[in-house]
Amino acid sequence: MLKHLRDFKNFINESIRIDKVDPASYQDETVTALPYSNLIDENRQAFLKKIVRISDDLGIEPLWLMHTIFHESEFDPKKKDRMSGAVGLLSFMPLVIQKFIDTESGKTLTPNDVLQMPNIDQLDIIRSFYKTWFGRMNLKKPIVAGDFAAITFYPAVIKKDWEWEFPDYIVEKNNQMFKSFPSGGKSKKDYYEYIDQVFKNDKEYEDSNDRLLGNFTGAIAEPGEYENKKPLEYYRKLLTSIEDPVLSQQSKAQLQDQEETEKFKQNDN
């Protein structure tokens, strides 16, 4: 019994709690012109107001979040990548989304749960994701644009000094982005200067420029698991599992088992 209690406590501590934002808290938000608004097909005004509200809560600029969501999903809450299985507005990897727990139901999420959520509800998951990462990285408000972008690209860079350079493997896999650096380098300083340039642009980027923030980005890592791995090893293993059909199928099978278990629990209750 004690072992089960310890296991349950560890599960709760490692989970990312989804704290839902009260709609009343953003009803009176004033929304200035934000790019990509025309891509939001449902709940447009409420969605934009909530973007402003959670951005203020996180200590970031709404523009950063708009550019990031466009890059990951073009604001399609039903988006699902056929290779990686990443889902939703922020391209949540399946193994990351299962770390989320709905505080109201006590239920852990599956990719299908995310795909069934309206866009405005997915913002609660996005807020909780960033809030958890900011806490683990001990980032204080106001958040720096480079730190914000790094969380969905290569979180380890946040703790590096300015002269640290990205490993060759990362540069190779994200070659188009690194080629866009004004300085032509590959250091943390070069990356942060590039992100500042991208995020300060209040105009819409074209959908053809889908490598703007990197080739392999999104909610690719959960801080509890990430901090126990070597960053390059984690990134390499992640990409290998996506690019290797056999490993990809194994991951999908594990997630199907998880979803069946969740259905069984619900029926049992």
Coordinates of N, CA and C in Angstrom, one line a residue, residues 61-257:
E61 N 5.4 38.6 -24.8 CA 4.6 39.5 -25.7 C 3.6 38.6 -26.4
P62 N 2.4 39.0 -26.6 CA 1.4 38.2 -27.4 C 1.9 37.8 -28.8
L63 N 2.7 38.8 -29.4 CA 3.2 38.6 -30.7 C 4.1 37.3 -30.8
W64 N 4.9 37.0 -29.7 CA 5.7 35.8 -29.7 C 4.9 34.6 -29.8
L65 N 3.8 34.5 -29.0 CA 3.0 33.4 -29.0 C 2.2 33.2 -30.4
M66 N 1.8 34.3 -31.0 CA 1.2 34.2 -32.3 C 2.1 33.7 -33.3
H67 N 3.4 34.1 -33.4 CA 4.3 33.6 -34.3 C 4.6 32.1 -34.1
T68 N 4.7 31.8 -32.8 CA 5.0 30.4 -32.5 C 3.9 29.4 -32.9
I69 N 2.7 29.8 -32.6 CA 1.5 28.9 -32.9 C 1.4 28.8 -34.4
F70 N 1.6 29.9 -35.1 CA 1.6 29.9 -36.6 C 2.6 28.9 -37.1
H71 N 3.8 29.0 -36.6 CA 4.9 28.1 -37.0 C 4.6 26.7 -36.8
E72 N 3.9 26.4 -35.6 CA 3.7 25.0 -35.3 C 2.4 24.4 -36.0
S73 N 1.4 25.2 -36.1 CA 0.1 24.6 -36.6 C -0.7 25.5 -37.5
E74 N -0.2 26.7 -37.8 CA -1.0 27.6 -38.5 C -2.4 27.8 -37.9
F75 N -2.5 27.7 -36.6 CA -3.7 27.9 -35.8 C -4.8 26.8 -36.0
D76 N -4.3 25.7 -36.5 CA -5.3 24.6 -36.7 C -5.3 23.7 -35.4
P77 N -6.3 23.7 -34.6 CA -6.3 22.9 -33.4 C -6.4 21.4 -33.6
K78 N -6.8 21.0 -34.8 CA -6.9 19.6 -35.2 C -5.7 19.1 -35.9
K79 N -4.6 19.8 -36.0 CA -3.4 19.4 -36.7 C -2.8 18.2 -36.0
K80 N -2.4 17.2 -36.8 CA -1.7 16.1 -36.3 C -0.6 15.7 -37.3
D81 N 0.6 15.6 -36.9 CA 1.7 15.2 -37.8 C 1.7 13.7 -37.9
R82 N 1.7 13.3 -39.2 CA 1.6 11.8 -39.4 C 2.8 11.1 -39.0
M83 N 4.0 11.7 -39.0 CA 5.2 11.0 -38.7 C 5.5 11.0 -37.2
S84 N 5.4 12.2 -36.5 CA 5.7 12.3 -35.1 C 4.5 12.0 -34.2
G85 N 3.3 12.2 -34.7 CA 2.1 12.1 -33.9 C 1.9 13.4 -33.1
A86 N 2.7 14.4 -33.3 CA 2.5 15.7 -32.6 C 1.1 16.3 -32.9
V87 N 0.4 16.8 -31.9 CA -1.0 17.3 -32.1 C -1.2 18.7 -31.6
G88 N -2.2 19.4 -32.1 CA -2.7 20.6 -31.5 C -1.9 21.8 -32.0
L89 N -2.3 23.0 -31.4 CA -1.8 24.3 -31.7 C -0.3 24.4 -31.5
L90 N 0.3 23.7 -30.5 CA 1.7 23.8 -30.2 C 2.5 22.6 -30.6
S91 N 1.9 21.7 -31.4 CA 2.6 20.5 -31.8 C 3.1 19.7 -30.6
F92 N 2.2 19.3 -29.7 CA 2.5 18.6 -28.5 C 2.9 17.1 -28.9
M93 N 4.1 16.7 -28.5 CA 4.5 15.3 -28.8 C 3.7 14.4 -27.9
P94 N 3.3 13.2 -28.4 CA 2.5 12.3 -27.6 C 3.0 12.0 -26.2
L95 N 4.3 11.8 -26.1 CA 4.9 11.5 -24.8 C 5.0 12.7 -23.8
V96 N 4.8 13.9 -24.4 CA 4.7 15.1 -23.6 C 3.3 15.3 -23.1
I97 N 2.3 15.1 -24.0 CA 0.9 15.4 -23.6 C 0.4 14.4 -22.5
Q98 N 1.0 13.2 -22.4 CA 0.5 12.3 -21.4 C 1.0 12.7 -20.0
K99 N 1.9 13.7 -19.9 CA 2.3 14.2 -18.6 C 1.3 15.2 -18.1
F100 N 0.3 15.7 -18.9 CA -0.6 16.7 -18.4 C -1.8 16.0 -17.7
I101 N -2.3 16.6 -16.6 CA -3.4 16.1 -15.9 C -4.4 17.2 -15.7
D102 N -5.6 16.9 -16.0 CA -6.8 17.8 -15.8 C -7.1 17.8 -14.3
T103 N -6.9 19.0 -13.7 CA -7.1 19.1 -12.3 C -8.6 18.9 -11.9
E104 N -9.5 19.1 -12.8 CA -10.9 18.9 -12.5 C -11.3 17.5 -12.5
S105 N -10.8 16.7 -13.5 CA -11.2 15.3 -13.6 C -10.2 14.4 -13.0
G106 N -9.0 14.8 -12.9 CA -7.9 14.0 -12.4 C -7.4 13.0 -13.5
K107 N -7.8 13.3 -14.7 CA -7.5 12.4 -15.8 C -6.2 12.9 -16.6
T108 N -5.3 12.0 -17.0 CA -4.2 12.4 -17.8 C -4.7 12.5 -19.2
L109 N -4.1 13.4 -20.0 CA -4.5 13.6 -21.4 C -3.9 12.6 -22.4
T110 N -4.6 12.4 -23.5 CA -4.0 11.7 -24.6 C -4.1 12.6 -25.8
P111 N -3.4 12.3 -26.9 CA -3.4 13.1 -28.1 C -4.8 13.3 -28.6
N112 N -5.7 12.3 -28.5 CA -7.1 12.4 -29.0 C -7.8 13.4 -28.2
D113 N -7.5 13.5 -26.9 CA -8.2 14.5 -26.0 C -7.9 15.9 -26.5
V114 N -6.6 16.1 -26.9 CA -6.2 17.5 -27.4 C -6.9 17.8 -28.7
L115 N -7.0 16.8 -29.6 CA -7.6 17.0 -30.9 C -9.1 17.3 -30.8
Q116 N -9.7 16.9 -29.7 CA -11.1 17.1 -29.6 C -11.4 18.4 -28.9
M117 N -10.3 19.1 -28.4 CA -10.5 20.4 -27.7 C -10.7 21.5 -28.7
P118 N -11.5 22.5 -28.4 CA -11.5 23.7 -29.2 C -10.3 24.5 -29.0
N119 N -10.0 25.4 -29.9 CA -8.7 26.1 -29.8 C -8.5 26.9 -28.5
I120 N -9.6 27.5 -28.0 CA -9.5 28.3 -26.8 C -9.2 27.5 -25.6
D121 N -9.6 26.2 -25.5 CA -9.2 25.3 -24.4 C -7.8 24.9 -24.5
Q122 N -7.3 24.7 -25.7 CA -5.9 24.3 -25.9 C -4.9 25.4 -25.3
L123 N -5.4 26.6 -25.3 CA -4.5 27.7 -24.7 C -4.2 27.4 -23.2
D124 N -5.1 26.7 -22.5 CA -4.8 26.4 -21.1 C -3.7 25.4 -21.0
I125 N -3.6 24.5 -21.9 CA -2.5 23.6 -22.0 C -1.2 24.3 -22.3
I126 N -1.3 25.2 -23.3 CA -0.1 25.9 -23.7 C 0.4 26.8 -22.5
R127 N -0.5 27.4 -21.8 CA -0.1 28.3 -20.7 C 0.6 27.4 -19.6
S128 N 0.0 26.3 -19.3 CA 0.6 25.4 -18.3 C 1.9 24.8 -18.7
F129 N 2.1 24.5 -19.9 CA 3.3 24.0 -20.5 C 4.5 25.0 -20.2
Y130 N 4.2 26.3 -20.7 CA 5.3 27.3 -20.5 C 5.5 27.7 -19.1
K131 N 4.4 27.7 -18.3 CA 4.6 28.1 -16.9 C 5.4 27.0 -16.2
T132 N 5.2 25.8 -16.5 CA 6.0 24.7 -15.9 C 7.5 24.8 -16.3
W133 N 7.8 25.1 -17.5 CA 9.1 25.3 -18.0 C 9.8 26.5 -17.4
F134 N 9.1 27.6 -17.3 CA 9.6 28.8 -16.7 C 10.0 28.6 -15.3
G135 N 9.2 27.8 -14.6 CA 9.5 27.5 -13.2 C 10.7 26.6 -13.0
R136 N 10.8 25.6 -13.8 CA 11.9 24.7 -13.8 C 13.2 25.4 -14.2
M137 N 13.2 26.3 -15.1 CA 14.4 27.0 -15.5 C 14.7 28.2 -14.7
N138 N 13.8 28.5 -13.7 CA 13.9 29.6 -12.8 C 14.0 30.9 -13.6
L139 N 13.1 31.1 -14.6 CA 13.1 32.3 -15.4 C 12.2 33.3 -14.8
K140 N 12.6 34.5 -14.7 CA 11.8 35.6 -14.1 C 11.2 36.5 -15.1
K141 N 10.1 37.2 -14.8 CA 9.5 38.1 -15.7 C 10.3 39.4 -15.7
P142 N 10.4 40.1 -16.8 CA 9.9 39.7 -18.1 C 10.8 38.7 -18.8
I143 N 10.1 37.7 -19.5 CA 10.9 36.7 -20.1 C 11.6 37.2 -21.4
V144 N 12.8 36.7 -21.6 CA 13.5 37.1 -22.8 C 13.0 36.3 -24.0
A145 N 12.9 36.9 -25.2 CA 12.4 36.2 -26.4 C 13.2 35.0 -26.7
G146 N 14.5 35.0 -26.6 CA 15.3 33.8 -26.9 C 15.0 32.7 -25.9
D147 N 14.8 33.0 -24.6 CA 14.5 31.9 -23.7 C 13.1 31.3 -24.0
F148 N 12.2 32.1 -24.4 CA 10.8 31.6 -24.8 C 10.9 30.7 -26.0
A149 N 11.6 31.1 -27.0 CA 11.7 30.3 -28.2 C 12.5 29.0 -28.0
A150 N 13.5 29.1 -27.1 CA 14.3 27.9 -26.9 C 13.6 26.7 -26.2
I151 N 12.5 27.0 -25.5 CA 11.7 26.0 -24.8 C 11.1 25.0 -25.8
T152 N 10.7 25.5 -27.0 CA 10.2 24.6 -28.0 C 11.2 24.3 -29.1
F153 N 12.5 24.5 -28.8 CA 13.5 24.1 -29.8 C 14.6 23.3 -29.1
Y154 N 15.4 24.0 -28.3 CA 16.5 23.3 -27.6 C 16.7 23.9 -26.2
P155 N 15.9 23.5 -25.2 CA 15.8 24.2 -23.9 C 17.2 24.3 -23.2
A156 N 18.1 23.4 -23.5 CA 19.4 23.5 -22.8 C 20.1 24.8 -23.0
V157 N 19.9 25.4 -24.1 CA 20.6 26.6 -24.5 C 20.4 27.7 -23.4
I158 N 19.2 27.7 -22.7 CA 18.9 28.7 -21.8 C 19.9 28.9 -20.7
K159 N 20.5 27.8 -20.3 CA 21.5 27.8 -19.2 C 22.9 28.0 -19.7
K160 N 23.1 28.1 -21.0 CA 24.5 28.2 -21.5 C 24.9 29.7 -21.5
D161 N 26.3 29.9 -21.6 CA 26.8 31.3 -21.7 C 26.6 31.7 -23.2
W162 N 26.9 33.0 -23.4 CA 26.6 33.6 -24.7 C 27.5 33.0 -25.8
E163 N 28.7 32.6 -25.5 CA 29.6 32.1 -26.5 C 29.4 30.6 -26.9
W164 N 28.6 29.9 -26.1 CA 28.3 28.5 -26.3 C 27.7 28.3 -27.7
E165 N 28.2 27.3 -28.4 CA 27.7 27.0 -29.8 C 26.9 25.7 -29.8
F166 N 25.9 25.7 -30.7 CA 25.0 24.6 -30.9 C 25.8 23.4 -31.5
P167 N 25.6 22.2 -31.0 CA 26.3 21.0 -31.6 C 26.0 20.9 -33.1
D168 N 27.0 20.4 -33.8 CA 26.9 20.3 -35.3 C 25.6 19.5 -35.7
Y169 N 25.2 18.5 -34.9 CA 24.0 17.7 -35.3 C 22.8 18.6 -35.3
I170 N 22.7 19.5 -34.3 CA 21.5 20.4 -34.2 C 21.5 21.4 -35.4
V171 N 22.7 21.9 -35.8 CA 22.8 22.8 -36.9 C 22.4 22.1 -38.2
E172 N 22.9 20.9 -38.3 CA 22.6 20.1 -39.6 C 21.1 19.9 -39.7
K173 N 20.5 19.5 -38.6 CA 19.1 19.2 -38.7 C 18.2 20.4 -38.8
N174 N 18.7 21.6 -38.6 CA 18.0 22.8 -38.6 C 18.7 23.9 -39.5
N175 N 19.3 23.3 -40.6 CA 20.2 24.1 -41.4 C 19.6 25.4 -42.0
Q176 N 18.3 25.3 -42.4 CA 17.7 26.5 -43.0 C 17.6 27.7 -42.0
M177 N 17.3 27.4 -40.7 CA 17.2 28.4 -39.7 C 18.6 29.0 -39.4
F178 N 19.6 28.2 -39.2 CA 20.9 28.7 -38.9 C 21.5 29.5 -40.0
K179 N 21.1 29.1 -41.3 CA 21.6 29.9 -42.4 C 21.0 31.3 -42.4
S180 N 19.9 31.5 -41.7 CA 19.2 32.8 -41.7 C 19.8 33.7 -40.6
F181 N 20.7 33.2 -39.8 CA 21.3 34.1 -38.7 C 22.0 35.3 -39.4
P182 N 21.7 36.5 -39.0 CA 22.4 37.7 -39.6 C 23.9 37.6 -39.5
S183 N 24.4 37.0 -38.3 CA 25.8 37.0 -38.1 C 26.5 35.8 -38.7
G184 N 25.7 34.8 -39.2 CA 26.3 33.7 -39.8 C 26.9 32.7 -38.8
G185 N 26.8 32.9 -37.5 CA 27.4 32.0 -36.5 C 26.4 31.0 -36.0
K186 N 26.7 30.3 -34.9 CA 25.9 29.3 -34.4 C 25.9 29.3 -32.8
S187 N 26.2 30.4 -32.3 CA 26.3 30.5 -30.8 C 24.9 30.9 -30.2
K188 N 24.9 30.8 -28.9 CA 23.6 31.2 -28.2 C 23.3 32.7 -28.5
K189 N 24.4 33.5 -28.5 CA 24.2 34.9 -28.8 C 23.6 35.1 -30.2
D190 N 24.1 34.4 -31.2 CA 23.6 34.4 -32.6 C 22.1 34.0 -32.6
Y191 N 21.8 33.0 -31.9 CA 20.4 32.5 -31.9 C 19.5 33.5 -31.3
Y192 N 19.8 34.1 -30.2 CA 19.0 35.0 -29.5 C 18.8 36.3 -30.3
E193 N 19.8 36.7 -31.0 CA 19.7 37.9 -31.8 C 18.7 37.6 -33.0
Y194 N 18.8 36.4 -33.5 CA 17.9 36.0 -34.6 C 16.5 36.0 -34.2
I195 N 16.3 35.4 -33.0 CA 14.9 35.3 -32.4 C 14.3 36.7 -32.2
D196 N 15.1 37.6 -31.7 CA 14.7 38.9 -31.4 C 14.2 39.5 -32.8
Q197 N 14.9 39.3 -33.8 CA 14.6 39.8 -35.1 C 13.2 39.2 -35.6
V198 N 13.1 37.9 -35.4 CA 11.9 37.3 -35.9 C 10.6 37.7 -35.1
F199 N 10.8 37.8 -33.8 CA 9.6 38.0 -32.9 C 9.2 39.5 -32.9
K200 N 10.1 40.4 -33.3 CA 9.8 41.8 -33.3 C 9.0 42.2 -34.5
N201 N 9.0 41.3 -35.5 CA 8.2 41.6 -36.7 C 6.7 41.4 -36.5
D202 N 5.9 42.5 -36.6 CA 4.5 42.4 -36.4 C 3.7 42.0 -37.6
K203 N 4.5 41.7 -38.7 CA 3.8 41.3 -39.9 C 3.7 39.7 -40.0
E204 N 2.8 39.2 -40.8 CA 2.6 37.8 -40.9 C 3.7 37.2 -41.8
Y205 N 4.3 36.1 -41.3 CA 5.2 35.3 -42.1 C 4.4 34.4 -43.1
E206 N 5.0 34.0 -44.2 CA 4.3 33.2 -45.2 C 4.4 31.7 -44.7
D207 N 3.3 31.0 -45.1 CA 3.3 29.6 -44.7 C 4.4 28.8 -45.3
S208 N 5.0 29.3 -46.4 CA 6.1 28.6 -47.1 C 7.4 28.7 -46.3
N209 N 7.4 29.6 -45.3 CA 8.6 29.8 -44.5 C 8.4 29.0 -43.2
D210 N 8.2 27.6 -43.4 CA 7.9 26.8 -42.2 C 9.1 26.3 -41.4
R211 N 10.3 26.8 -41.7 CA 11.5 26.5 -41.0 C 12.0 27.7 -40.2
L212 N 11.1 28.6 -40.0 CA 11.5 29.9 -39.4 C 12.1 29.7 -38.0
L213 N 11.5 28.9 -37.2 CA 12.0 28.6 -35.8 C 12.7 27.3 -35.7
G214 N 13.0 26.7 -36.8 CA 13.7 25.4 -36.8 C 12.9 24.3 -37.5
N215 N 13.5 23.2 -37.9 CA 12.8 22.1 -38.5 C 12.1 21.2 -37.6
F216 N 12.6 21.0 -36.4 CA 12.0 20.1 -35.4 C 11.8 20.9 -34.1
T217 N 10.6 21.4 -34.0 CA 10.2 22.2 -32.9 C 8.9 21.9 -32.3
G218 N 8.4 22.6 -31.3 CA 7.1 22.4 -30.7 C 7.3 21.9 -29.3
A219 N 6.2 21.4 -28.7 CA 6.3 20.9 -27.3 C 6.9 19.6 -27.3
I220 N 8.2 19.5 -27.5 CA 8.9 18.3 -27.7 C 9.5 17.7 -26.5
A221 N 9.4 18.4 -25.4 CA 10.0 17.9 -24.1 C 9.3 18.4 -22.9
E222 N 9.2 17.5 -21.9 CA 8.7 17.8 -20.6 C 9.8 18.0 -19.6
P223 N 9.9 19.1 -18.9 CA 11.0 19.4 -18.1 C 11.5 18.3 -17.1
G224 N 10.6 17.6 -16.5 CA 10.9 16.6 -15.5 C 11.8 15.5 -16.2
E225 N 11.4 15.1 -17.4 CA 12.2 14.0 -18.1 C 13.4 14.6 -18.7
Y226 N 13.3 15.8 -19.3 CA 14.4 16.4 -20.0 C 15.6 16.7 -19.1
E227 N 15.4 17.1 -17.9 CA 16.5 17.4 -17.0 C 17.3 16.2 -16.6
N228 N 16.7 15.0 -16.8 CA 17.5 13.8 -16.4 C 18.2 13.2 -17.6
K229 N 18.2 13.9 -18.8 CA 18.8 13.4 -20.0 C 19.9 14.4 -20.5
K230 N 20.8 13.9 -21.2 CA 21.7 14.8 -21.9 C 21.0 15.4 -23.1
P231 N 21.0 16.7 -23.2 CA 20.2 17.4 -24.2 C 20.3 16.9 -25.6
L232 N 21.6 16.7 -26.1 CA 21.9 16.3 -27.4 C 21.4 14.9 -27.6
E233 N 21.6 14.0 -26.6 CA 21.1 12.7 -26.7 C 19.6 12.6 -26.8
Y234 N 18.9 13.4 -26.0 CA 17.5 13.5 -26.0 C 17.0 13.9 -27.4
Y235 N 17.6 15.0 -27.9 CA 17.1 15.5 -29.3 C 17.4 14.4 -30.4
R236 N 18.6 13.8 -30.3 CA 18.9 12.8 -31.3 C 18.0 11.6 -31.3
K237 N 17.7 11.2 -30.1 CA 16.8 10.0 -29.9 C 15.4 10.4 -30.4
L238 N 14.9 11.6 -30.1 CA 13.6 12.0 -30.5 C 13.5 12.0 -32.0
L239 N 14.5 12.6 -32.7 CA 14.5 12.7 -34.2 C 14.6 11.3 -34.8
T240 N 15.4 10.4 -34.2 CA 15.5 9.1 -34.7 C 14.2 8.3 -34.6
S241 N 13.5 8.5 -33.5 CA 12.2 7.8 -33.4 C 11.2 8.4 -34.4
I242 N 11.3 9.6 -34.8 CA 10.4 10.2 -35.8 C 10.7 9.7 -37.2
E243 N 12.0 9.7 -37.4 CA 12.5 9.4 -38.8 C 12.5 7.9 -39.1
D244 N 12.6 7.0 -38.0 CA 12.6 5.6 -38.1 C 11.2 5.1 -38.0
P245 N 10.6 4.5 -39.1 CA 9.2 4.0 -39.1 C 8.9 3.0 -38.0
V246 N 9.9 2.1 -37.7 CA 9.7 1.0 -36.7 C 9.6 1.6 -35.3
L247 N 10.5 2.5 -35.0 CA 10.4 3.1 -33.7 C 9.2 4.0 -33.5
S248 N 8.8 4.6 -34.6 CA 7.6 5.5 -34.6 C 6.4 4.6 -34.3
Q249 N 6.3 3.5 -34.9 CA 5.2 2.6 -34.7 C 5.1 2.1 -33.3
Q250 N 6.3 1.8 -32.7 CA 6.4 1.4 -31.3 C 5.8 2.4 -30.4
S251 N 6.2 3.7 -30.6 CA 5.7 4.8 -29.8 C 4.2 4.9 -29.9
K252 N 3.7 4.8 -31.2 CA 2.2 4.9 -31.4 C 1.5 3.7 -30.7
A253 N 2.1 2.5 -30.7 CA 1.5 1.4 -30.0 C 1.4 1.6 -28.5
Q254 N 2.4 2.2 -27.9 CA 2.4 2.5 -26.5 C 1.3 3.5 -26.2
L255 N 1.1 4.5 -27.0 CA 0.1 5.5 -26.8 C -1.3 4.9 -26.9
Q256 N -1.5 4.0 -27.9 CA -2.8 3.3 -28.0 C -3.1 2.5 -26.8
D257 N -2.1 1.9 -26.2 CA -2.3 1.1 -25.0 C -2.7 2.1 -23.9

